[in-house]
Coordinates of C-alpha atoms and ligand atoms in Angstrom, one line a residue:
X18 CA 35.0 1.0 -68.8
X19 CA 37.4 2.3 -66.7
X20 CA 35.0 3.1 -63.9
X21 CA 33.5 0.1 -64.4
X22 CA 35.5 -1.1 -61.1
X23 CA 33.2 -4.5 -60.4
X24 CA 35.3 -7.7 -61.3
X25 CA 34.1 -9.6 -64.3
X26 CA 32.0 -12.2 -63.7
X27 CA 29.3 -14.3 -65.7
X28 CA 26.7 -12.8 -63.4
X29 CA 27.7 -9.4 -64.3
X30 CA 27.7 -9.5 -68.5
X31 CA 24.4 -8.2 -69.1
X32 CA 25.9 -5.3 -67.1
X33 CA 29.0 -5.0 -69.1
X34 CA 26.9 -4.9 -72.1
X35 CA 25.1 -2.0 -70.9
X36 CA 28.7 -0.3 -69.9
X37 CA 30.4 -1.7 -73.1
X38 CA 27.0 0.1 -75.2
X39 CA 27.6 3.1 -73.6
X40 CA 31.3 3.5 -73.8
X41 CA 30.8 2.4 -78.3
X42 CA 27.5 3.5 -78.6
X43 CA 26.7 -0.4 -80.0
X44 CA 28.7 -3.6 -78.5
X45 CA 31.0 -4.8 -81.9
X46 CA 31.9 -8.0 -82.0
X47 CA 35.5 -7.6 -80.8
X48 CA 33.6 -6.8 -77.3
X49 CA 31.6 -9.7 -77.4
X50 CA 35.0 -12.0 -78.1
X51 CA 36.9 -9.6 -75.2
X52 CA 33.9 -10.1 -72.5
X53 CA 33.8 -13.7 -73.7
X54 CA 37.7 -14.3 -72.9
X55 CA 37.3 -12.3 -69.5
X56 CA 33.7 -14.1 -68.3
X57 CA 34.5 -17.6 -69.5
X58 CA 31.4 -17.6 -71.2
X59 CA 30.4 -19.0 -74.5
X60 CA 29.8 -16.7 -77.4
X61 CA 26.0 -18.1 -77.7
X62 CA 25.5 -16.3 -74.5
X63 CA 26.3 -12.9 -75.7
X64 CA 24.4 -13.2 -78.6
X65 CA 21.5 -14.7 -76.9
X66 CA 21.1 -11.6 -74.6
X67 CA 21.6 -9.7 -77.1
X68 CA 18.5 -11.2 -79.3
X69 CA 16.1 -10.7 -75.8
X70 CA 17.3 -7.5 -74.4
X71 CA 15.8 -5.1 -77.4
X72 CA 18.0 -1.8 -76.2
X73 CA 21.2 -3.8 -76.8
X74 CA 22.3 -3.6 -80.7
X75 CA 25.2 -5.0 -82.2
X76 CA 25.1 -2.8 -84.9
X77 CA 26.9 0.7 -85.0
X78 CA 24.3 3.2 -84.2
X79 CA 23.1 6.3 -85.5
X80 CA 23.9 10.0 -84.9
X81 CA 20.0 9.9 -83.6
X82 CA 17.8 7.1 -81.8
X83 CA 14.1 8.2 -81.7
X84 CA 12.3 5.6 -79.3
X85 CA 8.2 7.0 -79.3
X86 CA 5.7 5.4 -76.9
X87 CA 3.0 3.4 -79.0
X88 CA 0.3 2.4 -76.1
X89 CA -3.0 3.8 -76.1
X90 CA -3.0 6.9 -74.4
X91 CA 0.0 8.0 -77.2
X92 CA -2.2 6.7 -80.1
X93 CA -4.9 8.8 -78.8
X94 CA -3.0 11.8 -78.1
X95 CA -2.2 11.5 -82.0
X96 CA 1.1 9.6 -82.2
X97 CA 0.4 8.3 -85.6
X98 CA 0.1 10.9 -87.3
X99 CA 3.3 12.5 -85.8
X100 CA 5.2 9.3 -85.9
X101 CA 4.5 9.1 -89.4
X102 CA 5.7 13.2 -90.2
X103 CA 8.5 12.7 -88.3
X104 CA 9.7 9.3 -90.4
X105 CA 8.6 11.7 -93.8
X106 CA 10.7 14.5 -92.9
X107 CA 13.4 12.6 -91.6
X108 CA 13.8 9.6 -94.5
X109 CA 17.4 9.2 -95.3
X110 CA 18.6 10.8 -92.2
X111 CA 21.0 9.0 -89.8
X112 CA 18.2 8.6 -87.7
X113 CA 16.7 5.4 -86.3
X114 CA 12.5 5.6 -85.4
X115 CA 11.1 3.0 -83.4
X116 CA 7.9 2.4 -80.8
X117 CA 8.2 0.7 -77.4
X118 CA 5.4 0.2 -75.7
X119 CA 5.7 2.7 -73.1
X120 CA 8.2 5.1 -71.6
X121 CA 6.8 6.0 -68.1
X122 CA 5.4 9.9 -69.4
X123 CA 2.2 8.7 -70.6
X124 CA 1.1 11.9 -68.3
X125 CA 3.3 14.0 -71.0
X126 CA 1.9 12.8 -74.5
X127 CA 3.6 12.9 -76.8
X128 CA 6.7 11.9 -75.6
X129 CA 9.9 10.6 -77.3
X130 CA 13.3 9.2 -76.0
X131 CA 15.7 11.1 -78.1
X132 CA 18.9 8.9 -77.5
X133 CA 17.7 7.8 -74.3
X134 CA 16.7 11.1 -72.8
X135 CA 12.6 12.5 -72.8
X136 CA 11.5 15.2 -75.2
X137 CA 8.5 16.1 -73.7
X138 CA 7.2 19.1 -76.0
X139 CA 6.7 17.6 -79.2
X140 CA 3.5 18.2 -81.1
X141 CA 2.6 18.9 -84.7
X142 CA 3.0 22.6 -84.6
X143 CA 6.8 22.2 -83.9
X144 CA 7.4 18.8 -85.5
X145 CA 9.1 20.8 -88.3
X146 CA 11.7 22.3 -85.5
X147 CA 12.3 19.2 -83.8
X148 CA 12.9 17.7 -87.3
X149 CA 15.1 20.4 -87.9
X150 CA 17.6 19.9 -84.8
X151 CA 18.0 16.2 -86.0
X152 CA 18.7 16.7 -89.8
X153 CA 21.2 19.7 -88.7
X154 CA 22.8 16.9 -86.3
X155 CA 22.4 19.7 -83.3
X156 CA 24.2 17.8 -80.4
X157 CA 21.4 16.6 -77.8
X158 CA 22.9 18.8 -75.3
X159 CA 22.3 21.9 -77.5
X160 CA 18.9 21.8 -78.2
X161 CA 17.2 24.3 -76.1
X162 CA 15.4 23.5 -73.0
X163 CA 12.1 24.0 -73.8
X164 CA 12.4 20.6 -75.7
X165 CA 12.9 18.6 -72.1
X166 CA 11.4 18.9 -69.0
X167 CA 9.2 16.5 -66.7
X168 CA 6.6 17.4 -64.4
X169 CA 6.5 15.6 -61.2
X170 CA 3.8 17.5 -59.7
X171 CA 1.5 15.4 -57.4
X172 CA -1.9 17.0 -58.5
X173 CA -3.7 15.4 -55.3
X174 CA -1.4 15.1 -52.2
X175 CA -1.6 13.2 -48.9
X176 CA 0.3 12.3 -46.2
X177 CA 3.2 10.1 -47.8
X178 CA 4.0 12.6 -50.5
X179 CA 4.1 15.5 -48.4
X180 CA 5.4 14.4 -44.9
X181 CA 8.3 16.1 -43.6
X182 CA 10.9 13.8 -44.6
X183 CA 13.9 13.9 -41.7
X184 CA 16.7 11.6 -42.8
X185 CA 17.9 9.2 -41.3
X186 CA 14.9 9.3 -38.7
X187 CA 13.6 6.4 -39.6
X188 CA 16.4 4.0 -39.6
X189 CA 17.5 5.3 -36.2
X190 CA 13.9 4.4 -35.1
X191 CA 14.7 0.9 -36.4
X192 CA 17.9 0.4 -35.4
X193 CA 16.4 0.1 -31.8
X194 CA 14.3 -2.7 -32.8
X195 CA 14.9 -6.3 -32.8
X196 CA 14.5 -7.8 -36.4
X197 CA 11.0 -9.4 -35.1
X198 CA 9.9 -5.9 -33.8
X199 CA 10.8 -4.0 -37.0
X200 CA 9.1 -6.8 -38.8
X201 CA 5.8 -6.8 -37.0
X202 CA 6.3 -3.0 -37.0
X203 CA 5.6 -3.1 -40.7
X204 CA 3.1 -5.9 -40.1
X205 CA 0.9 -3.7 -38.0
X206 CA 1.2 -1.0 -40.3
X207 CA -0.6 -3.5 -42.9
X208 CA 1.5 -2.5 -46.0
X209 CA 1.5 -4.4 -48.8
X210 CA 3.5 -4.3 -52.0
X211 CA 2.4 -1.5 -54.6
X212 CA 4.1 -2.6 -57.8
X213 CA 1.0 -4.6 -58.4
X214 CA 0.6 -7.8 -56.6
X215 CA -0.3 -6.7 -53.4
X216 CA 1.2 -9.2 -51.2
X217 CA 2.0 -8.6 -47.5
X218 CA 4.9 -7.5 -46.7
X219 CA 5.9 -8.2 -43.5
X220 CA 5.0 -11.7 -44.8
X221 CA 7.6 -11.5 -47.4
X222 CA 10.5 -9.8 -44.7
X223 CA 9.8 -13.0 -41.9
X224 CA 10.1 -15.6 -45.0
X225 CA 13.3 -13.7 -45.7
X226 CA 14.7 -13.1 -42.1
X227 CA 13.5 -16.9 -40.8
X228 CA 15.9 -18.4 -43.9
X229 CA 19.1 -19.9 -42.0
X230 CA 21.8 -18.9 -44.6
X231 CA 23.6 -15.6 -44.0
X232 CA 24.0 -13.8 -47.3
X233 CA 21.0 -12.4 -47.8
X234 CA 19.2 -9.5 -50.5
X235 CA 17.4 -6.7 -51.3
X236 CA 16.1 -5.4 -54.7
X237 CA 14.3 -2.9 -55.6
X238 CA 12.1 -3.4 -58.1
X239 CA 12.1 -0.1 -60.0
X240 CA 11.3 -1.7 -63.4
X241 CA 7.6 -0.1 -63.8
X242 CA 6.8 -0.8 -67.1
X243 CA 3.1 -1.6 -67.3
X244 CA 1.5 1.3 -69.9
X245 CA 0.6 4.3 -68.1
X246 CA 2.0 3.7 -65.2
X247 CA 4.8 6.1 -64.0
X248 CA 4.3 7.0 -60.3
X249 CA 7.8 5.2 -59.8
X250 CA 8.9 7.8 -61.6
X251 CA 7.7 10.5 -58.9
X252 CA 9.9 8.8 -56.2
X253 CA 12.6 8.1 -58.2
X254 CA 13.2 11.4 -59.1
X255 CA 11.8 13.3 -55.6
X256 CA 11.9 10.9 -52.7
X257 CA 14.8 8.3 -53.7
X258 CA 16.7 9.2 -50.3
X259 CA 13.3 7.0 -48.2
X260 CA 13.4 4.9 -51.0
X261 CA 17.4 4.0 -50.1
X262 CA 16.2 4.1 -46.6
X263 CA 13.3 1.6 -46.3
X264 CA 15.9 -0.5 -48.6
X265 CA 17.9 -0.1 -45.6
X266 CA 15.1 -0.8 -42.9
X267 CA 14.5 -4.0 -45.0
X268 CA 17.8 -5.1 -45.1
X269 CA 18.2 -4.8 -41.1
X270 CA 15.0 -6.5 -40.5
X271 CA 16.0 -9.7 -42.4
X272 CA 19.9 -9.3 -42.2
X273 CA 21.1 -8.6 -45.6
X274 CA 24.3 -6.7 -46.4
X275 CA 23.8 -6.2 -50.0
X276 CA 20.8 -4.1 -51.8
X277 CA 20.5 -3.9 -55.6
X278 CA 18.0 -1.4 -57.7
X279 CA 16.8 -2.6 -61.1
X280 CA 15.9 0.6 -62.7
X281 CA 14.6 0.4 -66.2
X282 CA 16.4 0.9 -69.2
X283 CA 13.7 4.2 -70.1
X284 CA 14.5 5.6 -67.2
X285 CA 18.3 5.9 -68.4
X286 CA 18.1 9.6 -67.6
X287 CA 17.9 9.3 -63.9
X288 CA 20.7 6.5 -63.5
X289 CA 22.8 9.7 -62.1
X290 CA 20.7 11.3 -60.2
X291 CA 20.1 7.9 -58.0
X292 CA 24.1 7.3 -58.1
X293 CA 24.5 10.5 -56.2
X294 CA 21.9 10.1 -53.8
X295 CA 23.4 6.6 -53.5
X296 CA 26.6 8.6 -52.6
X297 CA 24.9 11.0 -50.5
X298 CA 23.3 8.6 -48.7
X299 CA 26.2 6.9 -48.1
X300 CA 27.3 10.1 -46.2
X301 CA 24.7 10.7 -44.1
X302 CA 25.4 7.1 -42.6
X303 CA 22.0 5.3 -43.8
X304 CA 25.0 2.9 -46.1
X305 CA 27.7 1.8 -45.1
X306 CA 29.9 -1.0 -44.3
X307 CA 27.0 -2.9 -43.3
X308 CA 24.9 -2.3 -46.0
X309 CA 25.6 -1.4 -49.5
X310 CA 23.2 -0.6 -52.9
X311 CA 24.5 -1.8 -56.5
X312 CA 22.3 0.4 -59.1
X313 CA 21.7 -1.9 -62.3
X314 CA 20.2 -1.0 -65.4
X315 CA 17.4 -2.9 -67.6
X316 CA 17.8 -2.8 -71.2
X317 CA 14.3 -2.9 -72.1
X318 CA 12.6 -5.9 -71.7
X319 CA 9.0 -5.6 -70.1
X320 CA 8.9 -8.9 -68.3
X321 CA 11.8 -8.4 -66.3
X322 CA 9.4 -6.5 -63.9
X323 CA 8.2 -9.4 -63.0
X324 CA 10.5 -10.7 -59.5
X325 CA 11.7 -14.1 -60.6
X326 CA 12.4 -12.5 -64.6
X327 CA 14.1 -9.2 -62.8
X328 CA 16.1 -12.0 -60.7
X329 CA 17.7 -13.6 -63.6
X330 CA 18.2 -10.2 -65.2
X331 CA 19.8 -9.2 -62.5
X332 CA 22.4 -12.8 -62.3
X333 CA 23.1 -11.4 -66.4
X334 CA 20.7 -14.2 -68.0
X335 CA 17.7 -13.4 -70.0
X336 CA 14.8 -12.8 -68.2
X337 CA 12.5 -15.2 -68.2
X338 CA 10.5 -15.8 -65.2
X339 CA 11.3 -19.2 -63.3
X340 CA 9.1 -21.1 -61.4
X341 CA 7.6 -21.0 -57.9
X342 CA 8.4 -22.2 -55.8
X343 CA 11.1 -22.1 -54.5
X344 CA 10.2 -17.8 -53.7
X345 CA 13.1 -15.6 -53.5
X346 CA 12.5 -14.8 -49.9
X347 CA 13.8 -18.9 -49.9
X348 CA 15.9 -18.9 -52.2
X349 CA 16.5 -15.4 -54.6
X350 CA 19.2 -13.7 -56.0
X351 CA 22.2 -16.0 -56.8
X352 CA 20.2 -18.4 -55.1
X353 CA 19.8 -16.8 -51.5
X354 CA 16.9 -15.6 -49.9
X355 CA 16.1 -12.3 -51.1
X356 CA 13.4 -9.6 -50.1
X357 CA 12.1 -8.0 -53.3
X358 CA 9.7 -4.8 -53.2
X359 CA 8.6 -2.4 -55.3
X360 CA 10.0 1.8 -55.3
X361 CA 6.6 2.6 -54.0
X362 CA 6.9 -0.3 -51.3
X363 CA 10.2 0.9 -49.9
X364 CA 9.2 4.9 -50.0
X365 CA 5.9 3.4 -47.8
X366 CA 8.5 1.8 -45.1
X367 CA 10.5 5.4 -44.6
X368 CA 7.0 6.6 -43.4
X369 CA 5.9 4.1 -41.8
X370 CA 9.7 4.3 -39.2
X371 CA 9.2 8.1 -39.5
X372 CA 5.5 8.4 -38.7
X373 CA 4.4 5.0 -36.9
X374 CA 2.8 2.0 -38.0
X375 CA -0.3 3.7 -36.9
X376 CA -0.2 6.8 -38.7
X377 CA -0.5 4.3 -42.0
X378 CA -2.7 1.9 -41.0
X379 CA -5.3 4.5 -39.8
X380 CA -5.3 5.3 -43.6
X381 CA -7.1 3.0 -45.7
X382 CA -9.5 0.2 -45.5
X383 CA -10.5 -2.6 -43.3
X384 CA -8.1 -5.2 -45.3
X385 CA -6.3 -2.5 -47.7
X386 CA -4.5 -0.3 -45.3
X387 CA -2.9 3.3 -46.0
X388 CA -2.6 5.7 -48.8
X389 CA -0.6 5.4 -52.5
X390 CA -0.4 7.3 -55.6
X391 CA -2.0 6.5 -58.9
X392 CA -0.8 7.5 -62.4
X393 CA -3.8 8.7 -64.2
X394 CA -3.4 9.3 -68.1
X395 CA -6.0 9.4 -71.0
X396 CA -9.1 11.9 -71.3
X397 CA -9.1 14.3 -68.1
X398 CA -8.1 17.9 -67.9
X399 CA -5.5 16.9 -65.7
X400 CA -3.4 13.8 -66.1
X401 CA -0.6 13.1 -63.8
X402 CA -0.3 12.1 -60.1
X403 CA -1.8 11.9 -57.4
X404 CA -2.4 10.2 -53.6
X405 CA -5.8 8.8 -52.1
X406 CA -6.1 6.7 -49.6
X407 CA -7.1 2.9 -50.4
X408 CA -10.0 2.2 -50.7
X409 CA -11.3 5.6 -52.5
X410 CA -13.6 5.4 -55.5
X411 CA -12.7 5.3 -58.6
X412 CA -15.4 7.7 -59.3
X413 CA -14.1 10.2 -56.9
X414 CA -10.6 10.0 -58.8
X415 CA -12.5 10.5 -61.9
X416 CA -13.8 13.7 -60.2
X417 CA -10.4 15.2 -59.2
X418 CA -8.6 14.5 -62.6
X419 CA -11.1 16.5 -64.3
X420 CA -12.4 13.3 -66.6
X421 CA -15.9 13.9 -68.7
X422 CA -18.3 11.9 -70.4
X423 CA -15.9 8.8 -69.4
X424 CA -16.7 5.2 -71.7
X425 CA -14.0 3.0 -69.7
X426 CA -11.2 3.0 -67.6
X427 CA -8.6 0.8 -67.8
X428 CA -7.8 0.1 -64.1
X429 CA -4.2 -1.7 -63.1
X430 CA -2.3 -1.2 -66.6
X431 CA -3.3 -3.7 -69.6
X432 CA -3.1 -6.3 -66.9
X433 CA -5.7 -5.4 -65.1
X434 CA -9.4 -4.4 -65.6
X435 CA -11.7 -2.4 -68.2
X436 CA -14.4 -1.0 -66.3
X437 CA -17.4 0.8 -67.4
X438 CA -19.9 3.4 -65.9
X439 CA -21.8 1.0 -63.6
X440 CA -18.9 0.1 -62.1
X441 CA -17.1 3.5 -61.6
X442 CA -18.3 2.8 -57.7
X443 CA -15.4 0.4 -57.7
X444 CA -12.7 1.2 -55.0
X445 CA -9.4 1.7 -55.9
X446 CA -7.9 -1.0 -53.3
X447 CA -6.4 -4.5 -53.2
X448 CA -9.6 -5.7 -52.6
X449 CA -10.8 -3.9 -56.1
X450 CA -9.4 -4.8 -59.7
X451 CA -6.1 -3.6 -60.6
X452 CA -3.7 -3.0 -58.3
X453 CA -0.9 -1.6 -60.1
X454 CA -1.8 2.1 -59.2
X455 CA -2.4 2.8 -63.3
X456 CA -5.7 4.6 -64.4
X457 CA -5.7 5.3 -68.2
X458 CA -9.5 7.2 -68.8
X459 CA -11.7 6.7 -72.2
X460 CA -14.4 9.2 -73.5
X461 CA -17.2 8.6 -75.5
X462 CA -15.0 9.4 -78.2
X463 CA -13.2 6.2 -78.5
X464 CA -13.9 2.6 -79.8
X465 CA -13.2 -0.1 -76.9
X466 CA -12.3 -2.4 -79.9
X467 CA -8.8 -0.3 -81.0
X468 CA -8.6 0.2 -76.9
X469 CA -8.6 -4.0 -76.3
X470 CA -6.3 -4.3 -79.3
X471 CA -3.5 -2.2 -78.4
X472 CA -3.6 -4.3 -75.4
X473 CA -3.1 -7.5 -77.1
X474 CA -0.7 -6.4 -79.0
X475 CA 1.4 -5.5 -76.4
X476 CA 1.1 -8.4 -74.5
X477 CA 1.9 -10.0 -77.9
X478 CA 4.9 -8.2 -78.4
X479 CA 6.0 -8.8 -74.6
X480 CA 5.6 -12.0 -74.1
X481 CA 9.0 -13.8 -73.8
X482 CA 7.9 -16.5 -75.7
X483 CA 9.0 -19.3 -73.1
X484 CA 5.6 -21.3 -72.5
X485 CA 3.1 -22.1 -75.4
X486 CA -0.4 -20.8 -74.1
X487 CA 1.3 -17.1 -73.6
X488 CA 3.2 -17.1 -76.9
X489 CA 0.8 -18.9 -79.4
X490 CA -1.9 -17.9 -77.0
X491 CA -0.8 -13.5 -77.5
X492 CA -1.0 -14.6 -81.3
X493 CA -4.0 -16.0 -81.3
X494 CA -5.6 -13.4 -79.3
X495 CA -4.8 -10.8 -81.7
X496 CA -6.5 -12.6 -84.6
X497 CA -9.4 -13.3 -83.2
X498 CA -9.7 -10.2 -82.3
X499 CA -9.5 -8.8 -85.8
X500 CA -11.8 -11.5 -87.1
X501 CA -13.9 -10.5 -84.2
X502 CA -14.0 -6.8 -85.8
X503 CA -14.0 -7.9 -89.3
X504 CA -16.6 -10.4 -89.8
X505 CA -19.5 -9.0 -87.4
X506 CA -21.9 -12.4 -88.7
X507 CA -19.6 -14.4 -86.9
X508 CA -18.9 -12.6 -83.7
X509 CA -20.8 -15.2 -81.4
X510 CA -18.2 -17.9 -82.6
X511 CA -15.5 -15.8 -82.3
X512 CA -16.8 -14.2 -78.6
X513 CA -16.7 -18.1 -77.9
X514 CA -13.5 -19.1 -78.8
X515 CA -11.8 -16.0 -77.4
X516 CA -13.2 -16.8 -74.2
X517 CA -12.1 -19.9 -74.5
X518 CA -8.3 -18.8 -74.9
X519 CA -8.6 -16.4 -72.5
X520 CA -9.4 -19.1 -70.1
X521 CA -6.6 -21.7 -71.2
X522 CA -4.0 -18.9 -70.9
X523 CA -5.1 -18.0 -67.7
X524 CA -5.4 -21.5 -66.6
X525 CA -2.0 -23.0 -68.1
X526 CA 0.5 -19.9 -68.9
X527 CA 3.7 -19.9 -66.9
X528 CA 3.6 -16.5 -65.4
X529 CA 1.3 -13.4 -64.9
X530 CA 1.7 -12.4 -68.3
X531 CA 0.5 -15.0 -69.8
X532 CA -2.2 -15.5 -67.1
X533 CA -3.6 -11.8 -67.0
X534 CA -3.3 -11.1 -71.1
X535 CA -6.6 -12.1 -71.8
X536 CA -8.2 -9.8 -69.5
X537 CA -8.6 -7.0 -71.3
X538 CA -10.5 -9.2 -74.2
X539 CA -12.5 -10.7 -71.3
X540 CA -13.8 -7.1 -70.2
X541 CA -14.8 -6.0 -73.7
X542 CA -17.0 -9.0 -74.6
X543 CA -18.7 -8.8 -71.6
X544 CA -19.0 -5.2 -72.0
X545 CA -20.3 -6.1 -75.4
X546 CA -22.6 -8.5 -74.9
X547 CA -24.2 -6.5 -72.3
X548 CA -24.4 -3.4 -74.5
X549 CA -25.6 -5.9 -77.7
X550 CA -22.4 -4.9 -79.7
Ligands
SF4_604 FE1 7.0 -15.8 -70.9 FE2 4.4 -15.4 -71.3 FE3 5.2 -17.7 -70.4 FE4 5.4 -15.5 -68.8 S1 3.5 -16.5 -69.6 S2 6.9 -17.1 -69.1 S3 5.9 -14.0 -70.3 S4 5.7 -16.8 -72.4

C-alpha cells in the first residue's frame, strides 16, 4: 500500500482491490469500510465488484491456491484425471482447487497457477511430488525449478519475430512525421488489429487524432483470454520494449499523453517484468514527460477483453460491455477519445517505423496485409508458436506443427470456427474464419460432441449475464446440447431449435459474446448433418 502512490479515486478501486489483495492476501471487510471512507463510494460497490471479478475473495485465503485450466486442450491432455488425484491427495489440506477456463499455456498442458504463478511440469508420474510440496507447506519460492518454466520459443519464425529490434529507432522515425503522415504511414502498411476483430487501424488512430478534445488515450489490450490463445504471451514476455514503443507511436500520432496496459489477472507473474521495462523504457527516452504508461491488472474476468468491458474495468466498474456507439476513439476512457489495440497490434507498429510500411504490406494478402503469430495447441508433435504470413493455409500450418490424422480445428478460439478436412484449404487471414490467431487441432481420436460442449460451457460460464439472449441464451445452449446427445430419436428437433437460438443470439445479444457463442454449435450440426450423425 505504501507504494501504492496514485491518489484514491472511485476510478481507481478495482485497483486498490487488487493492491489491498495483495498486501492481506483476501480484502477483509475493514478494507472495504477504509476504501469506502477514502473513495466516497457506497459499500454496494465494493461488494459488487467483488461478486463479478472472480480472483477477488473476501474471504481469508489459503496457505495454497491451485487455479487448473479446464478448456479442451487441458481435458484432453488428461486434466481430469489429475485434477481429480490432486483434490484426493490433497482433501483436508489448506489448499483451495479450482478451474478457470484458461491460463494462456494451453501450449504447456497441464498447467496450473499455483498462487498465481505457472507450474508447468505437472503430470501423473510426479503428481505425488507436487502433492507432497503442498501438504509439507514448502514455500512457493522453494520448490525447485524444475516445477516452473515457460517456453516462448517461436517454432516457425518470420520477419516480425526476428527483426533486429534497435530501440528507439522507430519512434525517432516518427517523431519526424506529422500526425497525418504517421497515420497514413500505418495506413499504407495495411495493419489491422490482431486481438481478433480485425479492424483497420489507421482507421481507428484518424477517429482518435480528428476528436477536438485534448486529453486523449491509449490502452493496450493485453487481456488475451480466448482458450488457447497465448501469443500475447510471447511479446509480453520477449518483445514488450516495441510493444511500449508502438504504444508510444500511437500516442504521438493522435496526441495522447497517457497510455494504460490491461494485462490479465493470469498473467500476474509478468506484472514485474513489464514494470521494469516500463522503467527502462522510461530511460532510454521512448516515455517521458510527454507520454506516460499506467500498468493495470485484471482480476479474472474473460469479458473484459472485450474494448468497451476492458474500458469500464479500467474506470474500476464491472465490466460489462457498453454500447456502440459512441466508439472509444469518440468518446473512451473516462469518456475521452481513446485508441485501443491489441499487444500484437502495437509490437506490429515498432516494425512497421523500424522497417517501413512497405516491408509489411509486401507480406500478406491482397486485403489481409503482413505477417502474425498463431498459438497452436491440441494434437500436433509440436504445439506452440509460430509466424506465417496472412493469408497461409491452414493446411500448411497443419504441416509445420506436426498435426496427424486431424478431425477439426477450432480456428479463432471458441469464438470462432470448427473446420473440418474439406476445408483445411482455408487461409488463415481476416478474410478467413477466426481471426484471433488461436489454432487448437482435433484427431480422429476425439468426439466433436464433448469438443462443442466445452465450448458452451465456457461461454456459459463467461457470459456477464447483462442481456437475456446471451445469459438464458448460454443456458439454453448447453441443454440442448445434452438433449441433443442424450436422446439421438430426437436430434432433428433438437438440431432445429439449436439453430434457432444460435440465430436469436447472434441476431439480438448485446456484445460479441453473446453474438459469436453459438458458433461452435452451428459448426458441429452442420458438420453432422453432412456426415449423417
Ligand atoms: Fe454480457 Fe453476453 Fe450480453 Fe455480452 S452478450 S453483454 S457477455 S450477457
Amino acid at each position: 500500500l505504501q507504494s501504492h502512490s496514485a491518489p484514491f479515486s472511485p476510478q481507481r478501486i478495482l485497483q486498490t482491490l487488487i493492491v489491498l489483495q495483495a498486501f492481506f492476501g483476501y480484502i477483509p471487510p475493514q478494507a472495504q469500510e477504509w476504501l469506502v471512507r477514502k473513495t466516497g463510494t457506497h459499500i454496494a460497490d465494493i461488494r459488487s465488484l467483488l461478486s463479478f471479478y472472480s480472483f477477488l475473495v473476501d474471504t481469508p485465503p489459503p496457505a495454497f491456491h491451485l487455479r487448473f485450466a479446464n478448456n479442451i486442450i487441458e481435458q484432453h491432455a488428461g486434466l481430469d484425471e489429475l485434477h481429480e488425484r490432486v483434490q484426493a491427495e490433497l482433501c483436508g489440506t489448506d489448499c483451495i482447487i479450482e478451474t478457470t477456463s484458461c491460463i494462456g499455456l494451453s501450449d504447456h498442458p497441464l498447467p496450473v497457477l499455483v498462487n498465481g504463478f505457472p507450474v508447468t511440469r505437472l503430470d501423473m508420474n510426479n503428481v505425488h511430488d507436487f502433492c507432497n510440496l503442498i501438504r509439507s507447506k514448502t514455500p512457493l519460492e522453494c520448490w525447485p525449478e524444475s516445477w516452473f518454466g515457460i517456453n516462448n520459443v517461436v517454432r516457425h519464425s518470420g520477419p516480425l519475430t526476428r527483426y533486429q529490434y534497435i530501440p528507439g529507432l522507430g519512434i525517432k522515425n516518427a517523431q519526424g512525421l506529422t500526425r497525418e503522415q504517421i497515420i497514413q504511414q500505418v495506413g499504407d502498411a495495411g495493419l489491422r488489429g490482431l486481438g481478433g476483430a480485425g479492424f483497420p487501424t489507421a482507421f481507428k488512430w484518424h477517429w482518435c487524432e480528428q476528436q477536438p478534445e485534448p486529453i486523449k488515450y491509449i490502452v493496450c489490450n493485453a487481456d488475451e483470454g480466448e482458450p488457447g490463445t497465448f501469443k500475447d504471451r510471447f511479446y509480453l514476455t520477449k518483445q514488450m520494449d516495441r510493444v511500449i514503443e508502438g504504444m508510444a507511436i500511437a500516442a504521438r500520432a493522435v496526441g495522447a499523453r497517457k497510455g494504460y496496459i490491461y494485462l490479465r489477472g493470469e498473467y500476474l507473474y509478468l506484472y514485474q517484468a513489464i514494470q521494469q521495462e516500463l522503467q527502462h523504457a522510461k530511460q532510454i527516452g521512448i516515455l517521458n514527460d510527454l507520454f506516460e504508461i499506467e500498468l493495470h491488472l485484471g482480476a479474472g474476468a474473460y469479458i473484459c477483453g472485450e474494448e468497451s468491458a476492458l474500458i469500464e474495468s479500467l474506470q474500476g466498474k464491472r465490466g460489462i460491455p457498453t454500447s456502440k456507439p459512441p466508439y472509444p476513439g469518440e468518446k473512451g476512457l473516462f469518456g475521452k477519445p481513446t485508441v485501443v489495440n491489441n499487444v500484437e497490434t502495437f509490437a506490429s507498429v515498432t516494425y512497421i517505423f523500424q522497417e517501413g510500411s512497405s516491408a509489411f504490406h509486401s507480406m500478406g494478402t491482397e486485403k489481409s496485409k503482413g505477417s502474425r503469430l498463431h498459438s497452436v495447441s491440441g494434437d500436433c508433435e509440436q504445439p506452440g508458436l509460430y509466424e506465417l504470413p496472412q493469408g497461409t493455409p491452414l493446411s500448411k500450418l497443419l504441416s509445420l506443427c506436426g498435426a496427424k490424422a486431424t478431425q477439426c480445428v477450432q480456428v479463432g478460439g471458441p469464438s470462432g470456427q470448427l473446420l473440418f478436412p474439406d476445408q483445411f484449404d482455408t487461409t488463415l487471414d481476416f478474410e478467413g474464419p477466426g481471426h484471433g490467431g488461436a489454432i487448437m487441432i482435433f484427431d480422429t481420436s476425439r468426439s466433436v460432441m464433448s469438443i462443442t460442449q466445452n465450448f458452451s460451457n465456457f461461454f456459459r460460464h463467461e457470459s456477464c449475464g447483462f442481456c437475456t439472449p446471451c445469459r438464458a441464451g448460454t443456458v439454453a445452449l448447453t441443454h440442448l446440447l445434452e438433449r441433443y446427445t442424450k436422446l439421438p430419436e430426437n436430434r432433428q428437433q433438437t438440431s432445429k431449435d439449436l439453430l434457432e437460438l444460435t440465430e436469436l443470439m447472434n441476431k439480438s445479444s448485446h456484445c460479441g459474446l453473446g453474438k459469436t457463442a453459438g458458433q461452435p454449435v452451428a459448426s458441429m450440426l452442420r458438420w453432422a448433418n453432412d456426415h449423417d450423425r
